[in-house]
Coordinates of C-alpha atoms in Angstrom, one line a residue:
M1259 CA 0.1 0.0 -0.1
R1260 CA 1.3 3.2 -1.1
L1261 CA 0.8 6.4 1.1
V1262 CA 0.0 9.8 -0.2
T1263 CA 3.1 12.0 0.2
E1264 CA 3.2 15.8 0.1
H1265 CA 5.1 15.9 -3.1
D1266 CA 2.7 13.9 -5.2
G1267 CA -0.6 15.5 -4.0
E1268 CA -2.9 13.0 -5.6
P1269 CA -4.5 10.2 -3.6
T1270 CA -3.4 6.7 -4.2
D1271 CA -5.5 3.9 -5.6
D1272 CA -5.9 2.4 -2.1
V1273 CA -7.3 5.7 -0.8
S1274 CA -9.8 5.9 -3.8
A1275 CA -10.8 2.3 -3.2
L1276 CA -11.4 2.9 0.6
R1277 CA -13.4 6.1 -0.4
R1278 CA -15.6 4.0 -2.7
E1279 CA -16.0 1.5 0.1
V1280 CA -17.0 4.2 2.5
W1281 CA -19.7 5.5 -0.1
V1282 CA -21.0 2.0 -0.6
A1283 CA -21.3 1.5 3.2
R1284 CA -23.0 4.9 3.5
D1285 CA -25.6 4.1 0.7
A1286 CA -26.3 0.7 2.4
A1287 CA -26.8 2.5 5.7
I1288 CA -29.2 5.0 4.0
G1289 CA -31.0 2.2 2.2
A1290 CA -31.4 0.3 5.6
T1291 CA -32.8 3.4 7.3
A1292 CA -35.4 3.9 4.5
E1293 CA -36.4 0.1 4.9
L1294 CA -36.7 0.6 8.6
G1295 CA -39.1 3.6 8.1
T1296 CA -41.2 1.5 5.8
A1297 CA -41.3 -1.4 8.3
R1298 CA -42.2 1.0 11.1
A1299 CA -45.0 2.4 9.0
R1300 CA -46.3 -1.0 8.3
V1301 CA -46.2 -2.1 12.0
A1302 CA -48.1 1.1 12.8
E1303 CA -50.8 0.1 10.1
L1304 CA -51.0 -3.5 11.6
E1305 CA -51.4 -2.1 15.1
V1306 CA -54.3 0.0 14.0
L1307 CA -55.8 -3.0 12.3
V1308 CA -55.5 -5.2 15.3
D1309 CA -57.1 -2.5 17.4
Q1310 CA -60.1 -2.4 14.9
L1311 CA -60.5 -6.2 15.1
R1312 CA -60.3 -6.1 18.9
T1313 CA -63.1 -3.5 18.9
E1314 CA -65.3 -5.4 16.4
L1315 CA -64.8 -8.6 18.4
A1316 CA -65.8 -6.9 21.6
R1317 CA -68.8 -5.4 19.9
Q1318 CA -69.9 -8.8 18.5
D1319 CA -69.4 -10.6 21.9
A1320 CA -71.5 -7.8 23.6
E1321 CA -74.1 -8.2 20.9
M1322 CA -74.3 -11.9 21.1
S1323 CA -74.4 -11.9 24.9
S1324 CA -77.3 -9.4 24.8
R1325 CA -80.7 -10.6 26.2
A1326 CA -82.6 -10.1 22.9
V1327 CA -80.1 -12.0 20.9
R1328 CA -80.2 -15.0 23.3
I1329 CA -83.9 -15.0 23.3
A1330 CA -83.9 -14.9 19.3
L1331 CA -81.5 -17.7 19.2
A1332 CA -83.5 -19.8 21.7
L1333 CA -86.7 -19.3 19.7
A1334 CA -84.9 -20.2 16.5
R1335 CA -83.2 -23.3 17.9
P1336 CA -86.1 -25.7 17.2
L1337 CA -86.4 -24.4 13.6
R1338 CA -82.8 -24.9 13.1
R1339 CA -82.9 -28.5 14.5
L1340 CA -85.7 -29.3 12.0
R1341 CA -83.7 -28.1 9.1
G1342 CA -80.6 -30.0 10.3
V1343 CA -78.7 -26.9 11.0
T1344 CA -77.0 -26.9 14.4

């Protein structure tokens, strides 16, 4: 490996190669940061979806446990048995 000296003033091939490696590493870091941002946005979307699904399940559970629904299901049970639907 040849070092840069004061009299030639030009960077050596080794220095140029190292600079290129640094640029490649920098570009990879920038790309990884962008991918991380995309992944975080997707996680946020999925968290919202999970919250919506939990809310809907709670609503359905409350609806199914209401007295009116239980009475309607009890009244329909003999008809469902006649039709062969359980």
